[in-house]
Amino acid sequence: FPDAIARTVKIAKACNFSLGELKYEYPDEPVPEGKTAQQHLADLTWAGARDRYPRDKYPDGIPPDVEKRLTDELALIAKLDYAQYFLTVHDVVSSARRQEKEILCQGRGSAANSAVCYCLRITSVNPEKTKLLFARFISENRGEPPDIDVDFEHERREEVIQYIYKRYGRHRAAICATVVHYRSRRAIREVGKVLGLTEDVTSVLAKTVWGYGDGLPDEHVRQAGLDPFNPAIRQAVHLADELIGFPRHLSQHVGGFVLTRAPLDETVPIGNAAMDERTFIEWDKDDIDTLGLMKVDVLALGMLSCLRRGLDLMQQHYGKAYSLATLPQDDEAVYEMLSRADSVGVFQVESRAQMSMLPRLKPQCF
């Protein structure tokens, strides 16, 4: 049937879809009718600025340098068309703060460099007090979308996740996946199992790999007390080396949500997670970045649960109602404690490396 073959080729040539044709559109829920996203973002930002810099503490109003930063940041956000992204993150954070018992949250990483994020209460870091570089957060030259990761109290993050599903619908919101790849330890263990090596042999081989590792040199095999030229060992190491970097399984991202205006399954397949009331998309975070899909990171942090209890205890025992933004940052006793490296249990400075650095640094201010 030569005509059938010719027709098949014609059909195949017509199927020339490219992933580049996928056009992403921000969800537009958080924008009230009659306003553009940029207008709404500007209104929320200036209202937040008046709230952050009240007249009783700032008689002259918003400090001029903060006002200039806000104007510059809003202009850049408008130019790069990121307003809806900021509004979406603000919407999620606001929902956490509106709970009967507020869920403590804090923007992580370079989002703290932004005056807009401070006024939207995404972060509690006052730009007036810290001279941080906004270009590290958003840069016109880099051409990358902003990446705002928000940490929530770990015991209550599921409430935030369910709010997002409810707000956008499960057909337009899902957590992205993470492709877990083979590293040296996992590769040698699984290859050893398949080849029938005993558990003690594979265990000894796996323990010679430090960190993630990308291969198993003969020297490591010798250190494990094994002969690298033994045929069974040789074959296991060879196959394990080939397996390194190969996808092992699809897992759920720790909290990266993808949100769309149109149904999500028009862009990417959706799957049901093992956990009830959760759905995920089948692409990992790197695919999301490549296609320019908006990702909102809703992360869990145990230390925020501790801080929440600490703030509650201060209110209960001392009658002091602090927030993360209003905690005094000039307490000399705290800096003296840190300078002595007495920092076990203090988030971010409790590792051995940090504890050896603190007495040399002797921090006196934030």
Short mmCIF file of C-alpha atoms in Angstrom, two decimals:
data_model
loop_
_atom_site.label_atom_id
_atom_site.label_comp_id
_atom_site.label_asym_id
_atom_site.label_seq_id
_atom_site.Cartn_x
_atom_site.Cartn_y
_atom_site.Cartn_z
CA PHE A 1 0.00 0.00 0.00
CA PRO A 2 2.42 2.76 -1.16
CA ASP A 3 -0.29 5.45 -0.82
CA ALA A 4 -0.75 4.59 2.86
CA ILE A 5 2.99 4.96 3.47
CA ALA A 6 3.06 8.33 1.66
CA ARG A 7 0.02 9.51 3.65
CA THR A 8 1.67 8.43 6.94
CA VAL A 9 4.72 10.56 6.16
CA LYS A 10 2.47 13.52 5.35
CA ILE A 11 0.65 13.19 8.67
CA ALA A 12 3.93 12.80 10.58
CA LYS A 13 5.29 15.99 8.99
CA ALA A 14 2.15 17.86 10.08
CA CYS A 15 2.80 16.88 13.73
CA ASN A 16 5.46 19.48 14.42
CA PHE A 17 4.45 20.63 17.91
CA SER A 18 7.18 22.30 19.94
CA LEU A 19 7.19 22.83 23.72
CA GLY A 20 8.07 26.44 22.89
CA GLU A 21 4.47 26.90 21.69
CA LEU A 22 3.14 26.49 25.23
CA LYS A 23 2.13 29.97 26.38
CA TYR A 24 1.85 30.51 30.11
CA GLU A 25 -0.66 32.96 31.57
CA TYR A 26 -0.63 34.16 35.17
CA PRO A 27 -3.82 33.53 37.14
CA ASP A 28 -5.72 36.79 37.60
CA GLU A 29 -7.75 36.05 40.76
CA PRO A 30 -6.06 38.53 43.10
CA VAL A 31 -6.89 41.58 40.88
CA PRO A 32 -10.16 43.46 41.61
CA GLU A 33 -12.38 44.41 38.68
CA GLY A 34 -11.59 47.74 37.06
CA LYS A 35 -7.91 47.69 38.05
CA THR A 36 -4.80 46.45 36.32
CA ALA A 37 -2.52 44.11 38.25
CA GLN A 38 0.13 46.84 38.45
CA GLN A 39 -2.33 49.42 39.84
CA HIS A 40 -3.54 46.95 42.48
CA LEU A 41 0.04 46.04 43.44
CA ALA A 42 0.96 49.73 43.77
CA ASP A 43 -2.13 50.43 45.92
CA LEU A 44 -1.37 47.49 48.24
CA THR A 45 2.31 48.47 48.46
CA TRP A 46 1.70 52.12 49.42
CA ALA A 47 -1.05 51.10 51.90
CA GLY A 48 1.40 48.58 53.39
CA ALA A 49 4.13 51.25 53.54
CA ARG A 50 1.86 53.58 55.55
CA ASP A 51 1.15 50.67 57.89
CA ARG A 52 4.85 49.73 58.26
CA TYR A 53 5.88 53.37 58.87
CA PRO A 54 3.05 54.77 61.06
CA ARG A 55 2.90 58.50 61.89
CA ASP A 56 3.39 57.95 65.64
CA LYS A 57 6.85 56.50 64.97
CA TYR A 58 7.62 58.30 61.70
CA PRO A 59 6.18 61.87 62.02
CA ASP A 60 7.47 62.77 58.54
CA GLY A 61 5.80 59.73 56.96
CA ILE A 62 7.52 57.06 54.87
CA PRO A 63 11.32 57.67 54.95
CA PRO A 64 12.48 59.29 51.65
CA ASP A 65 15.02 56.53 50.85
CA VAL A 66 12.32 53.85 51.32
CA GLU A 67 9.88 55.87 49.19
CA LYS A 68 12.48 56.08 46.42
CA ARG A 69 13.19 52.34 46.65
CA LEU A 70 9.49 51.53 46.43
CA THR A 71 9.06 53.78 43.37
CA ASP A 72 12.07 52.22 41.63
CA GLU A 73 11.05 48.65 42.46
CA LEU A 74 7.45 49.17 41.29
CA ALA A 75 8.73 50.69 38.03
CA LEU A 76 10.95 47.66 37.38
CA ILE A 77 8.14 45.22 38.30
CA ALA A 78 5.88 47.07 35.81
CA LYS A 79 8.54 46.98 33.09
CA LEU A 80 9.13 43.23 33.50
CA ASP A 81 5.39 42.51 33.95
CA TYR A 82 5.73 40.65 37.28
CA ALA A 83 2.87 42.34 39.16
CA GLN A 84 0.58 39.29 39.15
CA TYR A 85 3.34 37.12 40.59
CA PHE A 86 3.78 39.50 43.55
CA LEU A 87 0.00 39.68 44.03
CA THR A 88 -0.28 35.88 44.09
CA VAL A 89 2.41 35.53 46.77
CA HIS A 90 0.81 38.40 48.74
CA ASP A 91 -2.56 36.62 48.52
CA VAL A 92 -1.11 33.38 49.94
CA VAL A 93 0.75 35.19 52.75
CA SER A 94 -2.33 37.29 53.61
CA SER A 95 -4.46 34.14 53.90
CA ALA A 96 -1.99 32.75 56.47
CA ARG A 97 -2.14 35.99 58.48
CA ARG A 98 -5.95 36.08 58.37
CA GLN A 99 -6.36 32.76 60.20
CA GLU A 100 -8.02 32.88 63.60
CA LYS A 101 -4.57 32.13 65.01
CA GLU A 102 -2.15 33.72 62.57
CA ILE A 103 0.29 31.38 60.79
CA LEU A 104 3.81 32.78 61.11
CA CYS A 105 5.55 33.13 57.75
CA GLN A 106 8.64 34.78 56.30
CA GLY A 107 10.00 35.29 52.78
CA ARG A 108 13.27 33.43 52.40
CA GLY A 109 16.48 34.37 50.61
CA SER A 110 16.83 37.32 48.28
CA ALA A 111 13.14 38.33 48.60
CA ALA A 112 14.28 40.01 51.83
CA ASN A 113 16.16 42.52 49.64
CA SER A 114 12.89 44.05 48.46
CA ALA A 115 11.08 47.04 49.96
CA VAL A 116 7.91 45.98 48.10
CA CYS A 117 8.05 42.54 49.78
CA TYR A 118 8.46 44.26 53.17
CA CYS A 119 5.43 46.50 52.62
CA LEU A 120 3.35 43.55 51.36
CA ARG A 121 4.38 41.69 54.58
CA ILE A 122 5.96 38.87 52.56
CA THR A 123 9.17 39.52 54.51
CA SER A 124 9.82 41.11 57.90
CA VAL A 125 13.24 42.55 57.01
CA ASN A 126 13.11 46.36 57.11
CA PRO A 127 14.92 47.80 54.05
CA GLU A 128 15.53 51.04 55.95
CA LYS A 129 17.73 49.19 58.47
CA THR A 130 19.55 46.82 56.09
CA LYS A 131 21.31 47.97 52.94
CA LEU A 132 20.57 44.92 50.81
CA LEU A 133 20.87 44.74 47.04
CA PHE A 134 17.53 44.60 45.21
CA ALA A 135 19.25 43.58 41.94
CA ARG A 136 20.13 40.28 43.59
CA PHE A 137 16.37 39.63 43.77
CA ILE A 138 15.18 40.97 40.40
CA SER A 139 17.41 42.13 37.59
CA GLU A 140 16.42 43.37 34.17
CA ASN A 141 19.69 42.01 32.76
CA ARG A 142 19.24 38.44 34.03
CA GLY A 143 15.83 38.04 32.43
CA GLU A 144 14.72 35.54 35.09
CA PRO A 145 11.34 35.66 36.86
CA PRO A 146 11.51 36.53 40.58
CA ASP A 147 11.73 33.60 42.95
CA ILE A 148 9.95 34.25 46.24
CA ASP A 149 10.15 31.31 48.63
CA VAL A 150 7.98 31.66 51.72
CA ASP A 151 8.51 29.60 54.89
CA PHE A 152 5.47 28.79 57.06
CA GLU A 153 5.20 27.16 60.48
CA HIS A 154 5.86 23.50 59.67
CA GLU A 155 2.92 22.24 61.72
CA ARG A 156 0.46 24.42 59.79
CA ARG A 157 1.74 24.49 56.23
CA GLU A 158 -0.93 22.02 55.08
CA GLU A 159 -3.56 24.69 55.88
CA VAL A 160 -1.79 27.03 53.44
CA ILE A 161 -1.54 24.31 50.78
CA GLN A 162 -5.26 23.54 51.05
CA TYR A 163 -6.06 27.28 50.82
CA ILE A 164 -4.21 27.41 47.47
CA TYR A 165 -6.12 24.38 46.12
CA LYS A 166 -9.40 25.95 47.27
CA ARG A 167 -8.55 29.41 45.92
CA TYR A 168 -7.44 28.32 42.45
CA GLY A 169 -9.15 24.94 42.09
CA ARG A 170 -7.39 21.61 41.73
CA HIS A 171 -7.69 21.94 37.94
CA ARG A 172 -5.45 25.05 38.01
CA ALA A 173 -3.08 24.46 40.95
CA ALA A 174 -0.66 21.60 41.61
CA ILE A 175 2.70 20.92 43.23
CA CYS A 176 5.51 20.29 40.78
CA ALA A 177 7.52 17.09 40.83
CA THR A 178 11.18 16.41 41.47
CA VAL A 179 13.04 13.78 39.47
CA VAL A 180 15.27 11.87 41.88
CA HIS A 181 18.48 10.72 40.18
CA TYR A 182 20.90 7.97 41.09
CA ARG A 183 23.96 8.99 43.07
CA SER A 184 26.93 6.74 43.86
CA ARG A 185 25.64 5.27 47.14
CA ARG A 186 22.18 4.41 45.89
CA ALA A 187 23.56 3.11 42.57
CA ILE A 188 26.07 0.69 44.15
CA ARG A 189 23.49 -0.57 46.66
CA GLU A 190 20.89 -1.32 44.01
CA VAL A 191 23.34 -2.81 41.50
CA GLY A 192 24.84 -4.98 44.27
CA LYS A 193 21.38 -6.25 45.16
CA VAL A 194 20.62 -7.17 41.54
CA LEU A 195 24.00 -8.91 41.06
CA GLY A 196 23.60 -10.89 44.27
CA LEU A 197 26.41 -9.26 46.26
CA THR A 198 25.95 -9.62 50.00
CA GLU A 199 24.59 -6.71 52.02
CA ASP A 200 27.86 -6.28 53.93
CA VAL A 201 29.84 -5.92 50.68
CA THR A 202 27.49 -3.32 49.12
CA SER A 203 27.28 -1.51 52.45
CA VAL A 204 31.07 -1.25 52.74
CA LEU A 205 31.33 0.00 49.13
CA ALA A 206 28.58 2.59 49.67
CA LYS A 207 30.28 3.91 52.82
CA THR A 208 33.44 4.79 50.88
CA VAL A 209 31.48 7.52 49.07
CA TRP A 210 31.44 10.90 50.83
CA GLY A 211 28.67 13.42 50.12
CA TYR A 212 26.86 12.84 46.85
CA GLY A 213 29.88 11.42 45.02
CA ASP A 214 30.09 10.80 41.30
CA GLY A 215 31.88 7.53 40.87
CA LEU A 216 33.73 4.83 42.77
CA PRO A 217 37.52 4.90 42.09
CA ASP A 218 39.64 1.76 42.60
CA GLU A 219 41.32 3.45 45.57
CA HIS A 220 37.97 3.66 47.40
CA VAL A 221 37.33 -0.03 46.73
CA ARG A 222 40.73 -0.90 48.21
CA GLN A 223 40.01 1.27 51.26
CA ALA A 224 36.91 -0.85 51.80
CA GLY A 225 39.18 -3.93 51.99
CA LEU A 226 38.00 -5.31 48.64
CA ASP A 227 39.83 -6.19 45.43
CA PRO A 228 38.86 -3.75 42.63
CA PHE A 229 39.87 -6.40 40.06
CA ASN A 230 37.58 -9.09 41.44
CA PRO A 231 35.18 -9.77 38.46
CA ALA A 232 31.99 -9.42 40.57
CA ILE A 233 33.19 -6.20 42.22
CA ARG A 234 34.46 -4.86 38.87
CA GLN A 235 31.11 -5.48 37.20
CA ALA A 236 29.15 -3.93 40.08
CA VAL A 237 31.31 -0.76 40.09
CA HIS A 238 31.13 -0.48 36.28
CA LEU A 239 27.32 -0.76 36.21
CA ALA A 240 26.94 1.61 39.17
CA ASP A 241 29.09 4.22 37.40
CA GLU A 242 26.85 3.94 34.31
CA LEU A 243 23.74 4.34 36.45
CA ILE A 244 24.86 7.57 38.16
CA GLY A 245 22.74 10.53 37.00
CA PHE A 246 19.96 8.30 35.66
CA PRO A 247 16.39 9.09 36.84
CA ARG A 248 15.31 6.78 39.64
CA HIS A 249 11.80 7.92 40.48
CA LEU A 250 9.42 10.87 40.42
CA SER A 251 8.91 12.54 43.77
CA GLN A 252 6.92 15.53 45.03
CA HIS A 253 8.65 18.89 45.28
CA VAL A 254 8.86 20.21 48.85
CA GLY A 255 6.28 22.90 48.11
CA GLY A 256 6.65 24.46 44.65
CA PHE A 257 3.15 25.26 43.38
CA VAL A 258 2.38 25.90 39.70
CA LEU A 259 -0.69 28.08 39.14
CA THR A 260 -2.34 28.82 35.78
CA ARG A 261 -5.22 30.86 34.37
CA ALA A 262 -6.50 28.09 32.06
CA PRO A 263 -6.90 24.45 33.15
CA LEU A 264 -3.49 23.06 34.08
CA ASP A 265 -3.95 19.85 32.12
CA GLU A 266 -3.89 21.85 28.87
CA THR A 267 -0.19 22.37 29.58
CA VAL A 268 1.03 19.40 31.62
CA PRO A 269 -0.29 16.03 32.91
CA ILE A 270 -1.62 16.03 36.49
CA GLY A 271 -1.33 13.10 38.92
CA ASN A 272 -2.81 12.28 42.31
CA ALA A 273 -0.28 12.29 45.14
CA ALA A 274 -0.14 9.48 47.71
CA MET A 275 -1.27 12.01 50.32
CA ASP A 276 -4.99 12.81 50.39
CA GLU A 277 -6.19 16.09 48.88
CA ARG A 278 -2.99 16.70 46.92
CA THR A 279 -2.29 16.71 43.21
CA PHE A 280 1.01 17.23 41.41
CA ILE A 281 2.20 17.86 37.88
CA GLU A 282 4.56 15.39 36.23
CA TRP A 283 7.30 17.89 35.39
CA ASP A 284 10.13 18.80 37.72
CA LYS A 285 11.23 22.27 38.80
CA ASP A 286 13.89 22.52 36.05
CA ASP A 287 11.25 21.93 33.35
CA ILE A 288 9.11 24.63 34.98
CA ASP A 289 11.99 27.12 34.82
CA THR A 290 12.73 26.26 31.17
CA LEU A 291 9.12 26.90 30.13
CA GLY A 292 8.82 30.03 32.28
CA LEU A 293 5.87 28.76 34.34
CA MET A 294 5.20 30.64 37.56
CA LYS A 295 6.19 28.70 40.69
CA VAL A 296 5.26 29.79 44.19
CA ASP A 297 7.28 28.00 46.88
CA VAL A 298 5.25 27.21 50.01
CA LEU A 299 7.86 25.76 52.39
CA ALA A 300 7.76 24.43 55.95
CA LEU A 301 10.21 25.54 58.63
CA GLY A 302 10.29 24.06 62.12
CA MET A 303 12.11 27.09 63.52
CA LEU A 304 9.10 29.29 62.66
CA SER A 305 6.96 27.02 64.87
CA CYS A 306 9.50 27.59 67.67
CA LEU A 307 9.45 31.36 67.09
CA ARG A 308 5.65 31.34 67.17
CA ARG A 309 5.77 29.67 70.60
CA GLY A 310 8.45 32.12 71.73
CA LEU A 311 6.35 35.13 70.69
CA ASP A 312 3.32 33.64 72.46
CA LEU A 313 5.35 33.05 75.66
CA MET A 314 6.64 36.66 75.66
CA GLN A 315 3.07 37.91 75.35
CA GLN A 316 1.84 35.54 78.06
CA HIS A 317 4.60 36.13 80.65
CA TYR A 318 5.82 39.66 79.90
CA GLY A 319 2.86 41.25 78.12
CA LYS A 320 5.05 42.15 75.11
CA ALA A 321 3.33 41.71 71.74
CA TYR A 322 6.17 41.41 69.25
CA SER A 323 6.13 40.32 65.60
CA LEU A 324 9.15 39.24 63.55
CA ALA A 325 9.33 42.79 62.17
CA THR A 326 9.19 44.54 65.56
CA LEU A 327 11.58 42.34 67.58
CA PRO A 328 14.34 44.59 68.98
CA GLN A 329 17.55 44.07 67.02
CA ASP A 330 19.91 45.84 69.44
CA ASP A 331 19.86 43.46 72.42
CA GLU A 332 23.50 43.37 73.54
CA ALA A 333 23.06 40.13 75.51
CA VAL A 334 22.09 38.30 72.31
CA TYR A 335 25.24 39.44 70.49
CA GLU A 336 27.39 38.55 73.50
CA MET A 337 25.86 35.09 73.52
CA LEU A 338 26.55 34.66 69.80
CA SER A 339 30.13 35.94 70.20
CA ARG A 340 30.72 33.16 72.74
CA ALA A 341 29.41 30.66 70.12
CA ASP A 342 26.65 29.76 72.59
CA SER A 343 24.36 29.09 69.63
CA VAL A 344 23.12 25.50 69.92
CA GLY A 345 19.51 25.56 68.76
CA VAL A 346 19.84 28.98 67.10
CA PHE A 347 18.69 28.63 63.50
CA GLN A 348 21.41 29.05 60.84
CA VAL A 349 24.33 29.49 63.29
CA GLU A 350 24.31 26.19 65.17
CA SER A 351 26.59 24.11 62.91
CA ARG A 352 30.17 23.46 63.97
CA ALA A 353 31.48 25.64 61.15
CA GLN A 354 29.27 28.57 62.22
CA MET A 355 30.15 28.08 65.89
CA SER A 356 33.86 28.25 65.11
CA MET A 357 33.31 31.40 63.03
CA LEU A 358 31.25 33.37 65.59
CA PRO A 359 34.03 34.06 68.19
CA ARG A 360 36.23 35.39 65.35
CA LEU A 361 33.46 37.48 63.82
CA LYS A 362 32.13 38.78 67.19
CA PRO A 363 28.87 40.18 65.72
CA GLN A 364 27.68 43.42 67.36
CA CYS A 365 24.71 44.17 65.08
CA PHE A 366 22.33 42.33 62.78
#
